[in-house]
Amino acid sequence: MSKSEKPLTLRPGSSYPLGATWDGKGTNFALYSENASAVELCLFDAEGNEKRFPITEQTAFVWHGYLPSIGPGQRYGYRVHGEYAPERGLRFNPNVVLLDPYAKALDGVERFDEGVFGYVLGEDDSQMQTEEQRGAPLGLVIDPMFNWVGDKKPNIPFHQSVIYEAHVKGLTMTHPDVPEALRGTYAGIATEPMLTYLKELGITAIEFLPVHQHVDDPFLLAKGLTNYWGYSSLSYFAPDVRYSAAAKRGDPAGAVPEFKNMVRSLHDAGIEVILDVVYNHTAEGNHMGPTMSFKGIDNPTYYRLVADNPRFYFDYTGTGNSLNVRHPQTLQLIMDSLRYWVTDMHVDGFRFDLASTLARGLHEVDQLSGFFTIIHQDPIISQVKLIAEPWDVGEGGYQVGNFPVNWAEWNGIYRDDMRAFWKGDGGLASEIGYRLTGSSDLYQNDGRKPYASINFVTAHDGFTLRDSVTYEQKHNDANGEGNADGHNHNITWNCGVEGETDDPAINKLRGQQMRNFLATLLLGQGTPMILGGDEFGRTQQGNNNAYCQDNEISWYDWEKVDESLLEFTKKVIALRKAHPSLHRRKFFSGRTIRGEDVSDIVWLRFDGTQMTDADWNNHQTQSMGMFLDGDGLDDVDAEGKPLKDDDLLLLLSSSYVDLPFRMPDFDHCGAWELLLDTSDDNATETIDSGKETTLKGRSVKLYKCKR
C-alpha cells in the first residue's frame, strides 16, 4: 500500500439485499447467520492472498458491511465463528473459508486438495479441523448490468408447449458446426447452428439439467468420473463455470453475461428456457460430508436435523441431507434464488427436482406447506412455468397428481403405462385412454387442466428412446458400481435381441417402436417432453444411469443422426402445432356435438363400432381408435374467436398382428386422408368412410376427415 493510499475500512452497510451488491462505487456484503458469534469477510487477490474484515454490524441475524472501491471481479468468502458442537447441530469452524450462499458468480470449482472439511478426516466428525481449509469456490462480485434491449419472453401457453430436456454441455460437445472453443457451453447453444436446429425441430422450450454450480463428489473423482448431471448444488445463484466459454478463457465472472446472452438468443428463436433446480438438498451431504457453505454458516437454519439427535440429517433425497424449508430464512433463500433467475436472468420456468421434499411439513407431504403457499402468492414466480418432479425417496413421497393448482407435474404414470402398452403388455386399454386424453383421473378434479400432465416416455434418468427399444437390462458397468446402480424396473422390450444388431427386421421394428412412442407422446393431450437426442436415435449404450458419464456415452453424437427418425419427429411436432384438437386447454366432456352418435371424443373398436365397458376391461384389448371432433373444442383463440379444427382419427395397436380397421362412418365425413403412419414414413392413403384399412402390427396411424 502506498503512503497516499488510504486503508480500506469496512463501513456499516445494509442488511438488504443479501449477498455482494455493487453500486458503482463499492460493494455491500450481507450474510445471514442466526447462531454465529462472529463473522469475518475475507477478500482474496488473484494469488490467493487474504485480507480479513471483522463484521461488527448485525441486523435481524444478518451480518453486513460496505467496502468502498471494491467492485466486479473481487474474490471473497467468509469465516464464521461459533461453537463446534455436532451433537447439538452446530458446525462452526473459522478455519474453513465459506462460500456466500448468495454469490452470483464463482471463481472456479471445488478444490478438495486444499481442504473443504470442518472436521479431521479419518476420525468421526467430533474433532474440529484446525488447519486452513480453502477448497470451497470463492464468490465473485459481479456487474449486474446487461443489455436486454429487444429481449421478449416467448410466453408460450402451457398447452402449446413442446419441451426438450437437454444438458448444456452434452448438447453441443461434439457438434461439428459449433466452434470448438464454444462446444459444451452456454455460448455454444447460442450459436446459429444450434438455434437453427432447435427452431427447425419445432420445440417451444428447452429444459436444462441443473446449471446451478454443483460439486463433483470425491468418490467419483477417485474413479476418474464426475457428477455430469449436476444434481449436487452448491450455489443457487451462480451459473456453473464448467459450462462457460468465458471461464475457460480465464474470466469466470463472464459466465453470468454468457448465460444471459444464451437466454436472449433462445428467446429470439421463440424458445423458452426452463431450469431444472435442486432446492431439496445441497452438495454438503450428511454429517461426514464437506463444509463449503450452508453447513458452516448456520447448519440448523439451512438443514433438516433429527430432532432428538441433531448431529444427523433427515434424508428424504437419498443424498445425505434435506434443506430445511420450514425455516423462514431457507424459504427466503429459495424464493430469492427463483426470483433472481426470473428477473435478472430472464428464464421462463423451473422444474423442481424431488419436489415432494419441498412439500414436507414435519414429516408427511403437505400440499399446503409454506413453500407452495409463498410461491402461490408471489407476483413474479407464480407467473412462470412451475413443474414438479412429484416424488422423493421418503415415506409417502410418490405424489403424482397431488400438487397444487398452477403446478404441472412429470407424469411418471404416463411413462410407465405407455412403455408397458408398446411393450405388448395386456390389460392397459383404460389406462391408455386416460393417458392419451391428459390423465383426467389425476388432474381433472383439482382445478387443473390437461397440460398439467408433463408427458414423457424417457428422461435423463433412465434409458434413451433408442435404448428403450434396444435393451431390457441396464448396462451400467462404466459407472464403476458393478452394475448395481440405476433402475431395474425399466418396462422395456429389446425387440428380440439385447443390444445392437445387424438384423434388418429387428432394426426396422425398433425404428417403428420409436415412432410409436413419439407419435403417442406428441399426438395426445398434455404437455409432451422429449429427451434431447431421442429425435434422432441417441444411444447411451444401455446405460440407464449416466449421471457420472461426462463423455461420449452422454454427449449427443451428431455424426450418427438417424435422419429419417429426425424428419419423422419434426413432422409429428408440426402436426401437433397445426391441430388445436391435439393440444386442448380443456378436458374432453363427452358432450354430443353432432346428433346423438358423435361426441367431442369417440373411442372405436377395430370394427368401427364404439368401445364398450367390456372392451375397456378386456385384457386382450390392444388396439383402439380415438376420434376427435374438430367442432368440439369448446375454446377460443387469442383473439376470442371460436376454435375449429379438422376431425381427426388416431389409430393405434400394440398387437404384433396386422388388423383390418374399419373407418367410422359419420354423416359429415365422406373419406379419411392419412397424415401419419409409423410403419411407413412415405405412406399415402385416402379411404372412404366405412371401408377397411390395414393397421400394421405395432403401429400408429393418424387421419383427418375429408368432408
XYZ file of C-alpha atoms in Angstrom:
707
model
C 0.000 0.000 0.000
C 1.382 3.400 -0.987
C 1.618 6.236 1.547
C -1.114 8.137 -0.291
C -3.479 5.163 -0.380
C -5.971 5.118 2.460
C -6.510 1.836 4.308
C -9.731 0.023 3.394
C -12.285 0.366 6.170
C -15.463 -1.651 6.485
C -18.478 0.640 6.809
C -21.804 -0.415 8.392
C -23.576 -1.020 5.086
C -27.052 -2.523 4.809
C -28.670 -5.823 5.789
C -30.519 -5.991 2.456
C -30.102 -7.380 -0.088
C -28.197 -10.482 0.956
C -25.045 -11.315 -0.947
C -22.496 -8.987 -2.538
C -24.097 -5.968 -4.225
C -22.036 -3.484 -6.225
C -23.495 0.020 -6.504
C -20.935 1.546 -8.844
C -18.757 2.933 -6.023
C -18.342 -0.007 -3.705
C -19.862 -3.282 -2.602
C -22.272 -4.137 0.189
C -21.861 -7.559 1.796
C -24.649 -9.234 3.779
C -24.749 -12.749 5.260
C -27.456 -14.416 7.359
C -26.342 -16.448 10.379
C -28.633 -16.819 13.354
C -26.266 -18.812 15.569
C -22.822 -17.390 14.747
C -20.841 -15.491 17.375
C -18.710 -13.582 14.839
C -18.262 -13.262 11.072
C -15.236 -12.185 9.025
C -15.428 -11.030 5.423
C -12.388 -12.321 3.532
C -11.108 -10.742 0.320
C -8.649 -12.611 -1.888
C -6.430 -11.388 -4.699
C -5.531 -13.384 -7.796
C -2.614 -15.059 -5.979
C -4.820 -16.153 -3.091
C -3.582 -13.590 -0.584
C -6.263 -12.897 2.002
C -7.396 -9.757 3.816
C -9.953 -10.127 6.619
C -12.562 -7.650 7.783
C -14.426 -8.435 11.023
C -18.118 -7.602 10.546
C -19.484 -5.809 13.583
C -22.901 -4.805 12.285
C -25.783 -7.245 12.720
C -29.456 -6.642 11.946
C -32.065 -9.383 12.396
C -29.322 -12.052 12.237
C -27.850 -10.529 9.066
C -24.161 -9.606 9.320
C -23.407 -6.711 6.981
C -20.801 -4.210 5.887
C -19.854 -1.965 2.975
C -16.451 -1.626 1.336
C -15.854 1.388 -0.906
C -13.801 0.915 -4.084
C -14.459 -2.849 -4.140
C -16.116 -3.827 -7.412
C -16.729 -6.515 -10.039
C -14.235 -9.351 -10.170
C -13.334 -9.226 -6.467
C -12.991 -12.701 -4.921
C -14.474 -13.134 -1.467
C -15.586 -15.636 1.157
C -16.438 -15.774 4.853
C -15.046 -17.187 8.075
C -17.870 -17.790 10.522
C -17.195 -18.227 14.248
C -19.266 -20.081 16.808
C -19.485 -23.373 18.644
C -18.302 -26.567 17.048
C -20.726 -28.995 18.672
C -22.035 -31.518 16.138
C -24.060 -33.295 18.812
C -26.128 -30.098 19.034
C -26.166 -29.456 15.293
C -23.568 -26.664 15.443
C -20.655 -26.911 12.990
C -18.943 -23.531 13.040
C -15.250 -23.550 12.165
C -13.415 -20.302 11.268
C -10.572 -22.333 9.774
C -12.831 -23.055 6.809
C -13.339 -20.335 4.187
C -17.010 -20.498 3.217
C -18.881 -19.621 0.041
C -21.573 -16.944 0.262
C -24.941 -18.679 -0.429
C -25.948 -15.573 -2.426
C -22.804 -15.362 -4.583
C -23.820 -14.571 -8.186
C -20.617 -15.936 -9.722
C -17.873 -18.292 -8.554
C -14.162 -18.215 -9.282
C -13.951 -21.894 -10.163
C -14.866 -25.339 -8.900
C -14.132 -27.024 -5.592
C -10.546 -27.937 -4.733
C -10.624 -30.912 -2.375
C -6.833 -30.932 -2.094
C -6.981 -27.505 -0.414
C -9.474 -28.694 2.170
C -13.244 -28.495 2.489
C -13.926 -30.414 5.696
C -14.779 -28.901 9.063
C -13.643 -31.991 10.952
C -10.456 -34.071 10.917
C -10.676 -36.638 8.140
C -10.051 -40.188 9.266
C -11.857 -39.546 12.533
C -15.537 -39.183 13.242
C -16.938 -35.669 12.902
C -16.484 -34.812 16.589
C -12.938 -33.448 16.221
C -12.813 -29.949 14.700
C -10.341 -29.337 11.889
C -7.723 -26.769 12.962
C -5.824 -26.500 9.668
C -6.717 -23.997 6.953
C -9.446 -25.207 4.572
C -9.635 -23.135 1.395
C -11.037 -25.629 -1.079
C -14.527 -24.152 -1.496
C -15.003 -21.885 -4.519
C -14.915 -18.180 -3.759
C -17.679 -15.775 -4.639
C -17.132 -13.061 -7.229
C -18.613 -9.587 -7.109
C -20.429 -9.066 -10.414
C -21.585 -6.201 -12.551
C -25.306 -6.969 -12.949
C -25.754 -4.738 -15.992
C -26.679 -6.424 -19.273
C -28.204 -5.131 -22.471
C -31.568 -6.882 -22.549
C -32.901 -4.403 -25.109
C -35.150 -6.266 -27.505
C -35.482 -9.373 -25.351
C -39.053 -10.589 -25.402
C -40.096 -13.645 -23.491
C -41.994 -16.008 -25.797
C -44.763 -16.535 -23.181
C -45.947 -19.696 -24.892
C -49.090 -21.101 -23.255
C -48.508 -24.386 -21.498
C -50.961 -26.241 -23.729
C -48.999 -25.179 -26.816
C -45.632 -26.166 -25.362
C -43.297 -28.902 -26.543
C -40.449 -29.306 -24.049
C -36.962 -30.546 -24.933
C -34.874 -31.814 -21.993
C -31.164 -31.304 -22.584
C -27.778 -30.964 -20.915
C -25.926 -27.715 -21.617
C -22.621 -29.452 -22.226
C -23.797 -32.659 -23.881
C -25.958 -30.884 -26.436
C -23.091 -29.213 -28.310
C -19.951 -31.019 -27.160
C -19.434 -32.895 -30.450
C -21.402 -30.687 -32.831
C -19.194 -30.155 -35.904
C -20.759 -26.805 -36.810
C -20.285 -25.247 -33.363
C -16.853 -23.592 -32.988
C -14.623 -25.874 -30.943
C -13.946 -23.230 -28.270
C -17.687 -22.862 -27.680
C -18.674 -26.513 -27.573
C -20.230 -27.612 -24.299
C -21.005 -24.063 -23.181
C -23.823 -21.564 -22.864
C -22.240 -19.696 -25.765
C -22.295 -22.873 -27.855
C -26.053 -23.134 -27.536
C -26.384 -19.519 -28.655
C -24.631 -20.254 -31.966
C -26.605 -20.154 -35.188
C -26.280 -23.890 -35.985
C -27.856 -24.884 -32.666
C -30.564 -22.224 -32.756
C -31.484 -23.206 -36.307
C -31.624 -26.883 -35.365
C -33.914 -26.279 -32.384
C -36.195 -23.971 -34.379
C -36.499 -26.456 -37.245
C -37.184 -29.277 -34.805
C -40.173 -27.285 -33.594
C -39.739 -27.444 -29.815
C -41.004 -24.443 -27.841
C -38.960 -24.763 -24.629
C -35.619 -26.211 -23.644
C -35.413 -27.628 -20.126
C -31.802 -27.668 -18.977
C -30.457 -30.133 -16.467
C -29.071 -28.224 -13.445
C -26.980 -25.153 -14.267
C -26.540 -24.030 -10.650
C -22.916 -24.536 -9.629
C -22.519 -28.097 -8.352
C -19.844 -30.247 -6.728
C -18.079 -33.286 -8.171
C -18.168 -35.946 -5.472
C -14.790 -37.283 -4.258
C -15.860 -40.905 -4.763
C -16.488 -40.120 -8.444
C -13.250 -38.191 -8.898
C -11.373 -41.149 -7.422
C -12.747 -43.289 -10.266
C -11.924 -40.722 -12.938
C -15.600 -39.714 -13.223
C -17.587 -36.566 -12.456
C -21.120 -35.579 -11.494
C -22.210 -34.912 -15.079
C -25.909 -34.351 -14.371
C -25.149 -31.802 -11.641
C -27.816 -32.744 -9.077
C -25.479 -31.731 -6.250
C -25.970 -27.994 -5.949
C -23.602 -25.765 -4.005
C -24.781 -22.347 -5.160
C -28.345 -21.378 -6.084
C -27.475 -18.080 -7.786
C -24.340 -18.773 -9.852
C -24.407 -20.375 -13.316
C -21.909 -23.227 -13.323
C -18.497 -22.138 -14.616
C -17.990 -25.600 -16.124
C -20.306 -24.578 -18.970
C -18.824 -21.151 -19.578
C -16.596 -20.349 -22.540
C -15.654 -17.103 -20.773
C -14.491 -19.035 -17.703
C -12.334 -21.237 -19.904
C -10.696 -18.041 -21.170
C -9.892 -17.012 -17.589
C -12.969 -14.878 -16.886
C -15.217 -16.862 -14.515
C -17.468 -13.854 -13.839
C -18.169 -13.874 -17.575
C -20.392 -16.918 -17.029
C -23.190 -14.548 -15.989
C -23.447 -12.399 -19.156
C -22.755 -15.505 -21.245
C -25.757 -17.247 -19.713
C -27.893 -14.148 -20.242
C -26.859 -13.969 -23.883
C -27.852 -17.617 -24.349
C -31.303 -16.907 -22.894
C -31.752 -13.846 -25.092
C -30.700 -15.822 -28.188
C -33.127 -18.633 -27.418
C -35.898 -16.103 -26.851
C -35.105 -14.541 -30.231
C -35.638 -18.013 -31.699
C -39.015 -18.267 -29.961
C -37.774 -20.826 -27.425
C -38.354 -20.616 -23.690
C -35.772 -21.581 -21.066
C -36.746 -23.831 -18.161
C -34.231 -24.722 -15.449
C -34.087 -27.994 -13.543
C -33.475 -26.803 -9.969
C -32.391 -28.760 -6.894
C -33.697 -26.981 -3.790
C -34.277 -30.203 -1.872
C -30.667 -30.829 -0.791
C -27.138 -29.489 -1.246
C -23.708 -30.875 -2.081
C -22.605 -30.814 1.576
C -24.017 -34.279 2.236
C -24.529 -35.862 5.640
C -22.639 -35.407 8.919
C -19.471 -36.784 7.303
C -19.768 -34.550 4.262
C -17.780 -31.405 3.397
C -18.285 -27.937 4.841
C -18.351 -25.439 1.991
C -21.173 -23.011 2.688
C -24.506 -23.578 4.462
C -23.190 -26.151 6.948
C -20.560 -23.800 8.315
C -22.672 -20.635 8.125
C -25.705 -21.843 10.076
C -26.292 -25.593 9.988
C -29.601 -25.668 11.966
C -31.121 -22.947 9.804
C -30.461 -24.497 6.432
C -30.828 -28.238 7.069
C -33.445 -30.611 8.459
C -31.773 -32.119 11.529
C -33.004 -35.091 13.520
C -34.782 -33.533 16.495
C -33.521 -35.859 19.208
C -30.043 -36.222 17.681
C -29.186 -33.107 15.629
C -25.788 -34.444 14.711
C -27.634 -36.277 11.922
C -29.700 -35.074 8.957
C -33.101 -36.080 7.674
C -32.541 -37.510 4.219
C -35.632 -37.552 2.002
C -33.498 -37.304 -1.121
C -31.005 -40.156 -0.879
C -28.140 -37.663 -0.948
C -27.369 -37.192 2.736
C -29.394 -34.118 3.675
C -32.600 -32.180 3.051
C -32.988 -28.404 3.061
C -34.982 -27.043 5.990
C -37.864 -25.415 4.120
C -39.673 -24.970 7.438
C -37.262 -22.150 8.340
C -38.208 -18.663 7.052
C -34.641 -17.875 6.037
C -34.286 -21.029 3.961
C -37.601 -20.266 2.294
C -36.314 -16.756 1.605
C -33.138 -18.184 0.085
C -35.148 -20.349 -2.310
C -37.553 -17.553 -3.203
C -34.738 -15.039 -3.715
C -32.967 -17.526 -5.976
C -36.076 -18.227 -8.061
C -36.870 -14.529 -8.356
C -33.281 -13.745 -9.382
C -33.343 -16.269 -12.223
C -36.626 -14.843 -13.492
C -35.920 -11.124 -13.116
C -32.161 -10.925 -13.711
C -31.543 -13.968 -15.902
C -34.929 -13.915 -17.743
C -35.681 -17.652 -17.521
C -39.234 -18.786 -18.169
C -39.822 -21.552 -15.676
C -38.496 -24.238 -13.374
C -38.639 -27.993 -12.969
C -38.229 -28.824 -9.266
C -36.182 -31.941 -8.591
C -37.683 -34.246 -5.925
C -40.355 -31.653 -5.239
C -42.126 -33.787 -2.638
C -39.241 -32.974 -0.273
C -40.131 -29.281 -0.520
C -43.726 -30.091 0.403
C -42.850 -31.813 3.664
C -44.025 -30.031 6.802
C -42.979 -32.092 9.803
C -42.653 -35.426 8.020
C -45.626 -36.027 5.769
C -46.008 -34.435 2.352
C -48.317 -31.444 2.755
C -49.778 -29.790 -0.340
C -50.402 -26.619 1.693
C -46.863 -26.342 3.055
C -45.228 -22.942 3.364
C -43.214 -23.456 0.200
C -46.266 -23.731 -2.035
C -48.164 -21.029 -0.193
C -45.395 -18.482 -0.632
C -44.924 -19.331 -4.324
C -48.665 -19.103 -4.948
C -48.801 -15.513 -3.693
C -45.553 -14.328 -5.277
C -46.407 -11.988 -8.193
C -43.280 -12.976 -10.153
C -42.652 -16.660 -9.543
C -46.321 -17.655 -9.714
C -46.444 -16.399 -13.298
C -43.747 -18.639 -14.784
C -43.942 -22.320 -15.640
C -43.739 -24.455 -12.494
C -43.100 -28.170 -12.958
C -42.727 -30.681 -10.130
C -40.921 -33.971 -10.078
C -43.634 -35.287 -7.756
C -41.690 -37.794 -5.698
C -38.791 -38.237 -3.286
C -37.337 -41.293 -1.535
C -39.109 -40.727 1.793
C -42.237 -42.403 3.109
C -45.293 -41.233 1.167
C -43.085 -39.413 -1.291
C -44.812 -40.553 -4.505
C -47.266 -37.701 -5.101
C -48.182 -37.812 -8.805
C -51.463 -35.922 -9.216
C -51.351 -34.232 -5.805
C -49.626 -30.910 -6.426
C -51.485 -27.579 -6.224
C -53.216 -25.539 -8.899
C -50.750 -23.740 -11.219
C -48.302 -26.629 -10.940
C -47.584 -29.112 -13.711
C -46.032 -32.484 -12.919
C -43.760 -35.012 -14.525
C -46.289 -37.787 -15.059
C -44.436 -40.972 -14.192
C -47.658 -42.938 -14.543
C -47.876 -41.836 -18.196
C -44.324 -43.079 -18.793
C -44.948 -46.466 -17.217
C -48.319 -47.046 -18.904
C -47.052 -46.112 -22.360
C -43.938 -48.228 -22.036
C -45.972 -51.223 -20.908
C -48.510 -50.749 -23.706
C -45.949 -50.614 -26.508
C -44.015 -53.428 -24.868
C -47.127 -55.525 -25.535
C -48.476 -55.950 -22.011
C -52.220 -56.501 -21.871
C -54.938 -55.048 -19.682
C -53.954 -51.419 -20.281
C -56.769 -50.133 -22.504
C -58.421 -47.903 -19.900
C -55.067 -46.560 -18.692
C -54.069 -45.654 -22.245
C -57.420 -43.917 -22.688
C -56.656 -41.739 -19.666
C -53.065 -41.022 -20.723
C -53.988 -40.015 -24.293
C -56.585 -37.554 -23.005
C -54.468 -35.690 -20.462
C -54.812 -38.027 -17.440
C -58.120 -36.678 -16.208
C -58.021 -39.319 -13.466
C -55.082 -37.407 -11.972
C -55.702 -33.749 -12.782
C -59.337 -33.002 -13.582
C -60.833 -32.813 -10.107
C -58.456 -30.274 -8.538
C -58.897 -27.337 -10.896
C -56.039 -28.225 -13.203
C -56.073 -28.732 -16.964
C -54.689 -31.419 -19.288
C -51.430 -29.520 -19.731
C -50.654 -30.075 -16.028
C -49.548 -33.531 -17.139
C -45.959 -33.364 -18.399
C -45.974 -36.481 -20.559
C -42.715 -38.288 -21.231
C -41.547 -41.775 -22.075
C -37.841 -41.096 -21.500
C -35.857 -38.569 -19.494
C -32.265 -38.038 -18.407
C -32.830 -40.574 -15.612
C -33.134 -43.873 -17.473
C -32.742 -45.250 -20.978
C -32.823 -43.031 -24.027
C -35.615 -43.767 -26.513
C -33.320 -45.811 -28.746
C -32.015 -47.760 -25.766
C -35.560 -48.432 -24.534
C -36.218 -50.479 -27.691
C -32.711 -51.998 -27.731
C -32.151 -53.117 -24.146
C -34.224 -54.800 -21.465
C -31.431 -54.822 -18.888
C -29.268 -51.930 -17.743
C -25.607 -51.925 -18.785
C -24.007 -49.548 -16.297
C -20.575 -51.116 -15.849
C -18.879 -47.877 -16.918
C -20.201 -46.260 -13.728
C -17.856 -48.381 -11.634
C -20.535 -49.703 -9.294
C -20.722 -53.276 -10.521
C -23.904 -52.545 -12.495
C -25.720 -52.208 -9.149
C -26.840 -48.619 -9.726
C -29.784 -47.419 -11.795
C -33.311 -48.726 -12.173
C -34.012 -52.425 -12.553
C -37.680 -51.924 -13.465
C -37.311 -50.416 -16.919
C -40.514 -51.693 -18.619
C -38.695 -52.014 -21.936
C -38.564 -54.523 -24.788
C -35.477 -55.105 -26.915
C -37.441 -56.384 -29.921
C -35.820 -59.808 -29.690
C -32.098 -59.150 -29.233
C -30.313 -57.491 -26.323
C -28.161 -54.685 -27.665
C -27.205 -53.549 -31.139
C -27.732 -55.909 -34.065
C -27.346 -56.035 -37.844
C -30.656 -57.868 -38.255
C -32.675 -55.625 -40.632
C -36.047 -56.894 -39.407
C -35.250 -56.102 -35.779
C -33.840 -52.691 -36.653
C -36.944 -51.871 -38.671
C -39.139 -52.871 -35.746
C -37.047 -50.764 -33.364
C -37.427 -47.769 -35.637
C -41.174 -48.351 -35.763
C -41.405 -48.641 -31.981
C -39.533 -45.355 -31.526
C -42.003 -43.740 -33.895
C -44.893 -45.223 -31.913
C -43.605 -43.666 -28.710
C -43.055 -40.287 -30.346
C -46.450 -40.357 -32.069
C -48.469 -41.161 -28.948
C -46.405 -38.682 -26.922
C -46.908 -35.808 -29.356
C -50.435 -36.548 -30.553
C -52.010 -36.994 -27.125
C -53.308 -34.388 -24.689
C -50.993 -32.969 -22.035
C -47.607 -31.301 -22.392
C -45.067 -33.501 -24.192
C -41.430 -33.602 -23.141
C -38.806 -35.103 -25.447
C -35.441 -36.230 -24.118
C -32.813 -34.422 -26.148
C -31.366 -36.662 -28.841
C -34.348 -39.028 -28.906
C -35.472 -37.267 -32.053
C -32.528 -38.748 -33.940
C -31.886 -42.002 -32.062
C -29.240 -41.090 -29.490
C -27.863 -44.045 -27.518
C -26.119 -44.320 -24.156
C -25.077 -47.912 -24.927
C -27.608 -49.298 -22.486
C -26.537 -47.140 -19.543
C -29.710 -46.112 -17.707
C -27.945 -44.032 -15.045
C -25.350 -41.990 -16.926
C -25.144 -39.354 -14.174
C -21.356 -39.660 -13.991
C -20.545 -40.034 -17.681
C -19.171 -36.723 -18.951
C -18.027 -38.333 -22.177
C -19.267 -39.890 -25.405
C -21.775 -42.043 -23.504
C -23.792 -38.926 -22.637
C -22.772 -36.415 -25.291
C -25.013 -36.154 -28.351
C -23.344 -37.881 -31.287
C -24.050 -35.545 -34.189
C -22.177 -37.845 -36.587
C -24.767 -40.610 -36.079
C -28.085 -38.929 -36.679
C -30.972 -41.097 -37.877
C -32.187 -38.589 -40.445
C -35.443 -40.412 -41.176
C -36.349 -40.502 -37.473
C -35.446 -36.822 -37.145
C -37.706 -35.898 -40.067
C -40.485 -38.015 -38.572
C -40.178 -36.166 -35.247
C -40.310 -32.789 -36.973
C -43.415 -33.923 -38.856
C -45.245 -35.066 -35.728
C -44.398 -31.862 -33.832
C -45.668 -29.837 -36.789
C -48.906 -31.861 -36.843
C -49.414 -31.237 -33.142
C -48.946 -27.500 -33.586
C -51.222 -27.353 -36.633
C -54.180 -29.018 -34.938
C -55.643 -27.450 -31.787
C -57.554 -30.690 -31.181
C -54.185 -32.248 -30.274
C -53.335 -29.661 -27.603
C -56.619 -28.752 -25.953
C -56.812 -26.434 -22.954
C -59.797 -28.305 -21.526
C -60.569 -31.915 -20.754
C -62.989 -33.754 -23.011
C -66.532 -33.623 -21.721
C -68.080 -36.433 -23.763
C -70.752 -33.951 -24.872
C -72.641 -34.567 -28.100
C -71.520 -32.381 -30.992
C -73.491 -33.683 -33.962
C -76.706 -35.517 -33.226
C -76.617 -38.404 -30.807
C -73.823 -40.531 -32.269
C -70.853 -38.134 -32.346
C -69.298 -36.587 -29.226
C -66.218 -34.406 -28.807
C -64.317 -37.690 -28.408
C -65.371 -41.179 -29.531
C -63.445 -44.394 -28.828
C -63.645 -47.046 -31.517
C -63.062 -50.767 -31.838
C -61.213 -52.147 -34.857
C -64.595 -52.990 -36.429
C -65.550 -49.291 -36.397
C -68.104 -49.519 -33.585
C -67.814 -47.678 -30.289
C -65.888 -49.343 -27.499
C -67.923 -50.786 -24.658
C -67.127 -51.301 -20.981
C -66.290 -54.874 -21.846
C -63.704 -53.694 -24.380
C -62.101 -51.323 -21.873
C -61.848 -54.096 -19.303
C -60.776 -56.827 -21.709
C -57.188 -57.896 -21.030
C -56.798 -58.662 -24.751
C -57.693 -55.160 -25.971
C -54.506 -53.868 -27.597
C -55.904 -51.682 -30.359
C -58.265 -48.733 -30.425
C -59.269 -45.687 -32.380
C -59.656 -42.199 -30.930
C -61.914 -39.823 -32.907
C -61.597 -36.096 -32.119
C -64.396 -33.838 -33.350
C -62.965 -30.598 -34.715
C -66.105 -28.712 -33.687
C -65.877 -29.968 -30.115
C -63.020 -27.832 -28.813
C -65.251 -25.549 -26.707
C -62.466 -22.963 -26.742
C -61.377 -19.717 -28.364
C -58.137 -18.423 -29.808
C -56.097 -15.465 -28.541
C -58.498 -13.059 -30.269
C -61.573 -14.665 -28.718
C -62.723 -16.422 -31.893
C -64.128 -19.967 -31.551
C -61.525 -22.598 -32.340
C -62.268 -25.126 -35.066
C -60.192 -27.980 -36.373
C -60.319 -30.911 -38.740
C -61.939 -34.063 -37.454
C -59.057 -36.362 -36.565
C -58.794 -40.108 -36.109
C -55.872 -41.684 -34.254
C -55.500 -45.456 -34.627
C -53.047 -47.425 -32.521
C -52.276 -51.070 -31.972
C -49.638 -52.723 -29.800
C -50.633 -56.170 -31.086
C -47.999 -57.943 -33.149
C -50.538 -58.913 -35.835
C -51.897 -56.724 -38.623
C -55.521 -55.727 -38.122
C -58.285 -54.681 -40.538
C -59.644 -51.424 -39.078
C -63.000 -50.220 -40.335
C -63.128 -46.431 -40.680
C -66.002 -44.755 -38.826
C -68.974 -43.846 -40.983
C -70.151 -40.439 -39.819
C -72.602 -38.443 -41.975
C -70.343 -35.391 -42.125
C -67.223 -37.288 -43.184
C -67.056 -38.980 -46.557
C -63.420 -40.021 -46.598
C -60.256 -40.039 -44.496
C -56.835 -38.763 -45.537
C -53.745 -40.341 -43.966
C -51.427 -37.854 -42.237
C -49.038 -40.230 -40.482
C -48.134 -43.917 -40.410
C -45.398 -45.148 -38.063
C -44.933 -48.298 -40.143
C -44.135 -46.364 -43.325
C -42.797 -42.791 -43.436
C -43.808 -42.474 -47.090
C -47.307 -43.944 -46.860
C -50.208 -42.136 -48.520
C -53.843 -43.146 -48.354
C -57.333 -41.769 -48.798
C -60.063 -44.165 -47.735
C -63.834 -43.863 -47.763
C -65.794 -43.934 -44.536
C -66.998 -47.412 -43.694
C -64.150 -49.057 -45.606
C -61.314 -51.030 -44.058
C -57.677 -50.031 -43.787
C -54.834 -52.243 -42.622
C -53.339 -51.238 -39.281
C -49.950 -52.865 -39.189
C -48.869 -54.677 -36.044
C -47.328 -52.302 -33.504
C -48.151 -49.106 -35.339
C -49.970 -45.765 -35.221
C -51.948 -44.006 -37.929
C -53.380 -40.504 -37.930
C -56.131 -39.424 -40.368
C -58.098 -36.268 -40.963
C -61.643 -36.152 -42.257
C -62.210 -35.012 -45.835
C -65.726 -33.581 -45.907
